[in-house]
C-alpha cells in the first residue's frame, strides 16, 4: 500500500514537471513568430542522502476517559435522611456523602440478638433437664430399653448440633447487620469529583446495593483508541505516543501504551463478513489543564526508531519487481541506476541499508 502511494505521488510530480516544461517550451517556440524549436534540458529533482533518526508509527483515534472511577452503592435499603454532596462536587476520602435512616436496621439487630439469647437459654434448659433425667434414671433392664435409651441420646446430640448451626447462622447475620449499621453514615471511599447517577440524582429512598453515583479522579486520564488488525501486531506495551486533541490541534500530549487488547470488537464495514475487526489500545496520559474526559483524540504510536540511519526521500525510491533502485547523481549531468537494499519505510523517508552513503545525491527524472 505504501509503495502504491509513493508511486502515485511520483507520477503526480513527474506530470507537474512535464506540464511546466511544456509551458516554458511553448513560450520560447512561438516567440516573435519564429518556428525554431529551442530544446530545454530535462529538469530533475534532487534528494540528498542523509544520516538521521527515522521512526515508524501507527496512527490511532479515540476518546479520553477517566482512569480511576470509584462506584458508590447504597449499603442497605433505607430512607435517606441527609445528603452532604452536590453533583460535580469535590470530595476527599473520608468525607460524609449521605446518611441513611437506622431505625429499621436497629430493630432487626435487636430482634436477632433476642433470638440468639432465647436459643442459648433453651439450650441451657435442655442440658439441665437431660442431666436431671440421667441422674434419676433407673438401671436399664432389657435390650429394648437399652436401644431406646441410645436412640434418645443420639436424638439429643443431633438436636444440639442443629441448634449450634442455627446459632452460628444467626450470629453471622447479626454481625452483617451491625456492619451495615456502621455504614449508615456513608463516607467517601476515594478522593475526586462526585457524579450522581443521572437516573436517580439525590434519591430520597434507596434499595439494597443500589447504584448512586461515582467518584472520578480528574488527575488520571487515559486514551482509549481503536486499531485495525493490520496494525495491532506492531503495537506493544510501553511504546511512546504523541497525542493531539481535536479541539486544540496545537497542543501535543505525551502518552504511553499500557494495554493492548487480545480480543476484537467489530464495526460495520464493507468487507465480505460485513464487519471490520477492531482492537482496543489503552494509552496513559500525562495530566494537563486542558484534558478532560470524553474528548476526541488522535495519536501516533512510535512502533520503531533507528538512530543514525542512512535515509533518502521515499519519493526517489523506485521498485521494479523484487528490485529497489534510485537514480544516482554522478555529477556533470550524469545519472545512473543504483540498486539499493532498504529497511524501515515511512511516507517521507526510507532507510537505505546498502547502496548509498551520506552525502550522495539521488534524482527523480
Coordinates of C-alpha atoms in Angstrom, one line a residue:
X1 CA 0.0 0.0 0.0
X2 CA 2.8 2.4 0.9
X3 CA 4.6 1.6 -2.4
X4 CA 1.4 2.3 -4.4
X5 CA 1.0 5.7 -2.6
X6 CA 4.6 6.6 -3.3
X7 CA 4.3 5.6 -7.0
X8 CA 1.2 7.8 -7.3
X9 CA 3.0 10.8 -5.8
X10 CA 5.9 10.3 -8.1
X11 CA 3.8 10.3 -11.2
X12 CA 2.0 13.4 -10.0
X13 CA 5.3 15.2 -9.6
X14 CA 6.5 14.0 -13.0
X15 CA 3.3 15.2 -14.5
X16 CA 3.7 18.6 -12.9
X17 CA 7.3 18.8 -14.2
X18 CA 6.3 17.8 -17.8
X19 CA 3.4 20.4 -17.8
X20 CA 5.7 23.1 -16.5
X21 CA 8.4 22.3 -19.1
X22 CA 5.8 22.2 -21.9
X23 CA 4.6 25.7 -20.9
X24 CA 8.1 27.1 -20.9
X25 CA 8.8 25.4 -24.3
X26 CA 5.6 26.9 -25.8
X27 CA 6.6 30.4 -24.8
X28 CA 10.0 30.1 -26.4
X29 CA 9.0 28.3 -29.6
X30 CA 6.4 30.8 -30.7
X31 CA 8.2 33.9 -29.6
X32 CA 8.3 36.7 -32.4
X33 CA 6.6 34.4 -34.9
X34 CA 9.7 32.2 -35.3
X35 CA 9.2 28.5 -35.8
X36 CA 12.5 27.4 -34.4
X37 CA 12.2 24.9 -31.5
X38 CA 14.5 25.5 -28.6
X39 CA 15.1 22.3 -26.6
X40 CA 15.5 22.7 -22.9
X41 CA 17.5 20.2 -20.9
X42 CA 15.2 17.8 -18.9
X43 CA 14.6 19.0 -15.4
X44 CA 15.3 16.8 -12.4
X45 CA 14.5 17.0 -8.7
X46 CA 17.4 16.2 -6.4
X47 CA 17.3 14.5 -3.0
X48 CA 20.2 14.3 -0.6
X49 CA 21.2 11.1 1.2
X50 CA 21.5 11.9 4.9
X51 CA 22.1 10.3 8.2
X52 CA 19.4 10.9 10.8
X53 CA 16.9 9.3 13.2
X54 CA 14.0 7.6 11.4
X55 CA 10.8 6.4 13.1
X56 CA 7.8 4.3 12.1
X57 CA 4.4 4.9 13.7
X58 CA 0.8 3.8 13.7
X59 CA -2.0 6.5 13.7
X60 CA -4.9 5.9 16.1
X61 CA -8.1 7.7 17.0
X62 CA -10.3 7.5 20.1
X63 CA -11.5 9.3 23.2
X64 CA -10.2 10.3 26.6
X65 CA -11.7 8.8 29.7
X66 CA -11.0 8.9 33.4
X67 CA -8.7 6.1 34.5
X68 CA -10.0 5.7 38.1
X69 CA -13.7 5.8 38.8
X70 CA -14.9 4.5 42.2
X71 CA -18.5 3.4 42.1
X72 CA -20.8 4.2 45.1
X73 CA -23.6 1.8 46.1
X74 CA -26.2 2.1 48.9
X75 CA -25.1 -0.2 51.7
X76 CA -28.7 -1.2 52.6
X77 CA -32.3 -0.4 51.8
X78 CA -33.5 2.7 53.8
X79 CA -34.7 6.3 53.7
X80 CA -32.0 8.9 53.1
X81 CA -32.0 11.3 56.0
X82 CA -29.4 13.7 54.5
X83 CA -27.2 14.4 51.6
X84 CA -23.8 16.1 52.1
X85 CA -22.5 16.3 48.5
X86 CA -23.6 18.1 45.3
X87 CA -23.4 16.7 41.8
X88 CA -19.9 17.5 40.5
X89 CA -18.7 18.5 43.9
X90 CA -15.2 17.9 45.1
X91 CA -14.9 15.3 47.9
X92 CA -12.0 13.9 49.9
X93 CA -11.6 10.3 51.1
X94 CA -13.5 10.0 54.4
X95 CA -15.9 12.9 53.7
X96 CA -19.6 12.1 54.5
X97 CA -21.6 11.7 51.4
X98 CA -25.1 10.8 52.8
X99 CA -26.8 9.4 55.9
X100 CA -29.4 6.6 56.0
X101 CA -32.2 6.1 58.5
X102 CA -31.0 3.5 61.1
X103 CA -34.3 2.7 62.9
X104 CA -35.4 -0.4 60.9
X105 CA -31.9 -1.9 60.9
X106 CA -31.6 -1.3 64.7
X107 CA -34.9 -3.1 65.2
X108 CA -33.7 -6.1 63.1
X109 CA -30.5 -6.2 65.2
X110 CA -32.4 -6.2 68.5
X111 CA -34.7 -9.0 67.2
X112 CA -31.7 -11.1 66.1
X113 CA -29.9 -10.6 69.5
X114 CA -33.1 -11.7 71.3
X115 CA -33.5 -14.8 69.1
X116 CA -29.9 -15.8 69.8
X117 CA -30.3 -15.3 73.5
X118 CA -33.5 -17.3 73.5
X119 CA -31.7 -20.2 71.7
X120 CA -28.9 -20.0 74.3
X121 CA -31.4 -20.2 77.2
X122 CA -33.3 -23.1 75.6
X123 CA -30.1 -25.0 75.1
X124 CA -29.1 -24.5 78.8
X125 CA -32.6 -25.6 79.9
X126 CA -32.4 -28.7 77.7
X127 CA -29.0 -29.6 79.1
X128 CA -30.3 -29.2 82.7
X129 CA -33.3 -31.4 82.1
X130 CA -31.2 -34.0 80.4
X131 CA -28.8 -34.1 83.3
X132 CA -31.7 -34.5 85.8
X133 CA -33.1 -37.3 83.8
X134 CA -29.8 -39.1 83.7
X135 CA -29.3 -38.8 87.5
X136 CA -32.8 -40.1 88.2
X137 CA -32.9 -42.8 85.6
X138 CA -33.4 -46.4 86.7
X139 CA -31.0 -49.1 85.5
X140 CA -31.8 -50.4 82.1
X141 CA -33.0 -53.9 82.3
X142 CA -33.9 -55.2 78.8
X143 CA -32.2 -54.9 75.5
X144 CA -35.2 -52.9 74.1
X145 CA -34.9 -50.4 76.9
X146 CA -31.2 -50.0 76.2
X147 CA -31.7 -49.4 72.5
X148 CA -34.5 -46.9 73.3
X149 CA -32.1 -45.0 75.6
X150 CA -29.3 -44.9 73.0
X151 CA -31.8 -43.6 70.4
X152 CA -32.8 -40.8 72.8
X153 CA -29.2 -39.9 73.4
X154 CA -28.5 -39.7 69.7
X155 CA -31.5 -37.5 69.0
X156 CA -30.4 -35.2 71.8
X157 CA -26.9 -35.0 70.3
X158 CA -28.2 -34.2 66.8
X159 CA -30.6 -31.6 68.1
X160 CA -27.8 -29.9 69.9
X161 CA -25.6 -29.8 66.8
X162 CA -28.6 -28.4 64.8
X163 CA -29.1 -25.7 67.4
X164 CA -25.4 -24.8 67.2
X165 CA -25.5 -24.5 63.4
X166 CA -28.6 -22.2 63.7
X167 CA -26.9 -20.1 66.3
X168 CA -23.8 -19.7 64.1
X169 CA -26.0 -18.6 61.2
X170 CA -27.9 -16.1 63.4
X171 CA -24.6 -14.7 64.8
X172 CA -23.2 -14.2 61.3
X173 CA -26.4 -12.4 60.2
X174 CA -26.2 -10.3 63.3
X175 CA -22.6 -9.4 62.5
X176 CA -23.6 -8.4 58.9
X177 CA -26.4 -6.2 60.2
X178 CA -24.1 -4.5 62.6
X179 CA -21.5 -3.9 59.8
X180 CA -24.2 -2.4 57.7
X181 CA -25.3 -0.2 60.5
X182 CA -21.8 1.3 60.7
X183 CA -22.2 2.4 57.0
X184 CA -25.4 4.3 57.7
X185 CA -23.2 7.4 57.7
X186 CA -21.6 6.7 54.4
X187 CA -18.1 8.1 53.9
X188 CA -16.4 8.7 50.5
X189 CA -14.1 5.8 49.6
X190 CA -11.9 7.9 47.4
X191 CA -10.9 11.5 46.5
X192 CA -12.2 13.2 43.4
X193 CA -15.4 14.6 41.8
X194 CA -18.7 13.1 42.8
X195 CA -21.2 12.5 39.9
X196 CA -24.7 11.3 40.6
X197 CA -26.3 8.5 38.6
X198 CA -28.4 10.6 36.1
X199 CA -31.5 8.3 36.6
X200 CA -31.5 8.7 40.4
X201 CA -30.0 12.0 41.4
X202 CA -30.3 12.5 45.1
X203 CA -32.9 9.8 45.8
X204 CA -34.9 10.0 49.0
X205 CA -35.0 6.3 49.4
X206 CA -32.6 3.6 48.3
X207 CA -32.7 -0.1 47.8
X208 CA -30.1 -2.6 48.9
X209 CA -26.9 -2.2 46.9
X210 CA -28.5 0.5 44.6
X211 CA -26.0 2.3 42.4
X212 CA -25.9 6.0 43.4
X213 CA -23.0 7.5 41.5
X214 CA -19.2 7.6 41.2
X215 CA -16.2 9.4 42.3
X216 CA -13.8 10.4 39.5
X217 CA -10.2 11.2 39.8
X218 CA -9.7 14.1 37.4
X219 CA -5.9 13.8 37.5
X220 CA -5.7 10.4 35.9
X221 CA -7.0 10.1 32.4
X222 CA -6.3 7.6 29.6
X223 CA -6.8 7.5 25.9
X224 CA -8.9 4.6 24.6
X225 CA -8.1 4.0 20.9
X226 CA -9.2 1.5 18.3
X227 CA -6.7 -0.2 15.9
X228 CA -7.3 -2.4 12.9
X229 CA -6.0 -5.9 12.5
X230 CA -3.3 -4.8 10.1
X231 CA -1.6 -2.7 12.8
X232 CA -2.4 -4.5 16.1
X233 CA 0.7 -6.7 16.0
X234 CA 3.0 -3.7 15.6
X235 CA 1.9 -2.2 18.9
X236 CA 3.4 -3.3 22.2
X237 CA 3.1 -2.1 25.9
X238 CA 5.5 0.7 26.8
X239 CA 5.6 2.3 23.3
X240 CA 5.6 6.1 23.3
X241 CA 2.7 8.1 21.8
X242 CA 2.3 11.6 20.6
X243 CA -1.3 12.6 21.3
X244 CA -3.3 15.5 19.9
X245 CA -6.7 16.9 20.8
X246 CA -9.2 17.6 18.0
X247 CA -10.4 20.7 19.9
X248 CA -6.8 22.1 20.3
X249 CA -4.7 20.9 17.4
X250 CA -1.7 23.0 18.5
X251 CA -1.5 21.1 21.8
X252 CA 0.7 17.9 21.9
X253 CA 0.4 15.5 24.8
X254 CA 2.7 12.6 25.8
X255 CA 1.4 9.2 26.3
X256 CA 2.4 5.5 26.7
X257 CA 0.7 2.3 25.7
X258 CA -0.4 0.5 28.8
X259 CA -2.6 -2.2 27.4
X260 CA -3.2 -3.9 24.1
X261 CA -6.5 -5.9 23.8
X262 CA -6.2 -9.6 22.6
X263 CA -9.9 -9.6 21.8
X264 CA -11.5 -7.9 18.8
X265 CA -14.6 -5.8 18.7
X266 CA -16.4 -5.2 15.4
X267 CA -17.7 -2.2 13.4
X268 CA -19.8 -2.2 10.3
X269 CA -17.7 -2.2 7.2
X270 CA -17.5 -3.2 3.5
X271 CA -15.7 -6.5 3.8
X272 CA -17.3 -9.8 3.0
X273 CA -18.4 -10.5 6.5
X274 CA -19.9 -7.0 6.9
X275 CA -17.8 -6.4 10.0
X276 CA -14.3 -4.8 10.4
X277 CA -12.4 -6.2 13.4
X278 CA -11.0 -3.5 15.7
X279 CA -8.8 -3.9 18.8
X280 CA -8.7 -1.6 21.8
X281 CA -5.5 0.1 22.8
X282 CA -5.2 1.9 26.2
X283 CA -2.8 4.8 26.4
X284 CA -1.9 6.6 29.6
X285 CA -1.8 10.4 29.5
X286 CA 0.1 12.9 31.5
X287 CA -2.1 15.4 33.4
X288 CA -2.9 18.6 31.5
X289 CA -5.2 21.5 32.5
X290 CA -7.0 21.3 29.1
X291 CA -7.5 17.5 29.3
X292 CA -10.9 16.2 30.4
X293 CA -12.9 13.0 29.9
X294 CA -14.8 12.5 26.6
X295 CA -12.5 14.5 24.2
X296 CA -11.8 13.3 20.7
X297 CA -8.1 12.4 20.5
X298 CA -5.6 11.2 17.8
X299 CA -2.2 9.7 18.4
X300 CA 1.0 8.5 16.7
X301 CA 2.3 5.4 18.3
X302 CA 6.0 5.1 17.7
X303 CA 6.5 1.4 16.8
X304 CA 10.1 1.6 15.7
X305 CA 13.0 4.0 16.0
X306 CA 16.5 3.9 14.5
X307 CA 19.3 6.4 15.3
X308 CA 21.9 7.4 12.8
X309 CA 20.2 5.6 9.9
X310 CA 21.2 6.4 6.3
X311 CA 18.0 7.7 4.7
X312 CA 16.7 9.1 1.4
X313 CA 13.4 10.6 0.4
X314 CA 10.8 7.9 -0.2
X315 CA 9.9 9.8 -3.4
X316 CA 13.2 8.9 -5.0
X317 CA 13.0 5.2 -4.3
X318 CA 11.8 3.1 -7.3
X319 CA 10.5 -0.5 -7.2
X320 CA 10.8 -2.9 -10.1
X321 CA 9.7 -6.4 -9.2
X322 CA 11.9 -7.6 -6.4
X323 CA 14.5 -4.9 -7.1
X324 CA 14.7 -1.5 -5.5
X325 CA 16.8 1.3 -7.0
X326 CA 17.4 5.0 -7.2
X327 CA 18.9 7.3 -9.9
X328 CA 22.3 8.3 -8.5
X329 CA 23.7 11.7 -9.5
X330 CA 27.3 11.1 -10.7
X331 CA 27.9 14.8 -11.5
X332 CA 28.2 16.8 -14.7
X333 CA 24.6 15.9 -15.5
X334 CA 25.3 12.1 -15.5
X335 CA 22.9 9.8 -13.7
X336 CA 23.0 6.0 -13.3
X337 CA 20.7 3.4 -11.9
X338 CA 21.8 2.3 -8.4
X339 CA 20.3 -0.7 -6.8
X340 CA 19.8 -0.4 -3.0
X341 CA 18.7 -2.5 -0.1
X342 CA 16.1 -0.8 2.1
X343 CA 15.0 -1.2 5.7
X344 CA 12.4 0.9 7.6
X345 CA 10.0 2.8 5.3
X346 CA 7.8 5.7 6.1
X347 CA 5.7 8.0 3.9
X348 CA 8.6 10.6 3.9
X349 CA 11.8 8.7 4.5
X350 CA 13.3 5.3 3.5
X351 CA 16.2 3.7 5.3
X352 CA 19.0 2.6 3.0
X353 CA 20.9 -0.5 4.3
X354 CA 23.3 -0.7 1.4
X355 CA 24.0 1.0 -2.0
X356 CA 24.2 4.6 -0.8
X357 CA 26.1 6.6 1.7
X358 CA 25.5 10.0 3.4
X359 CA 26.4 12.8 1.1
X360 CA 25.2 11.1 -2.1
X361 CA 22.6 12.7 -4.2
X362 CA 19.8 10.9 -6.0
X363 CA 17.4 12.4 -8.5
X364 CA 13.9 12.0 -9.8
X365 CA 13.7 12.5 -13.6

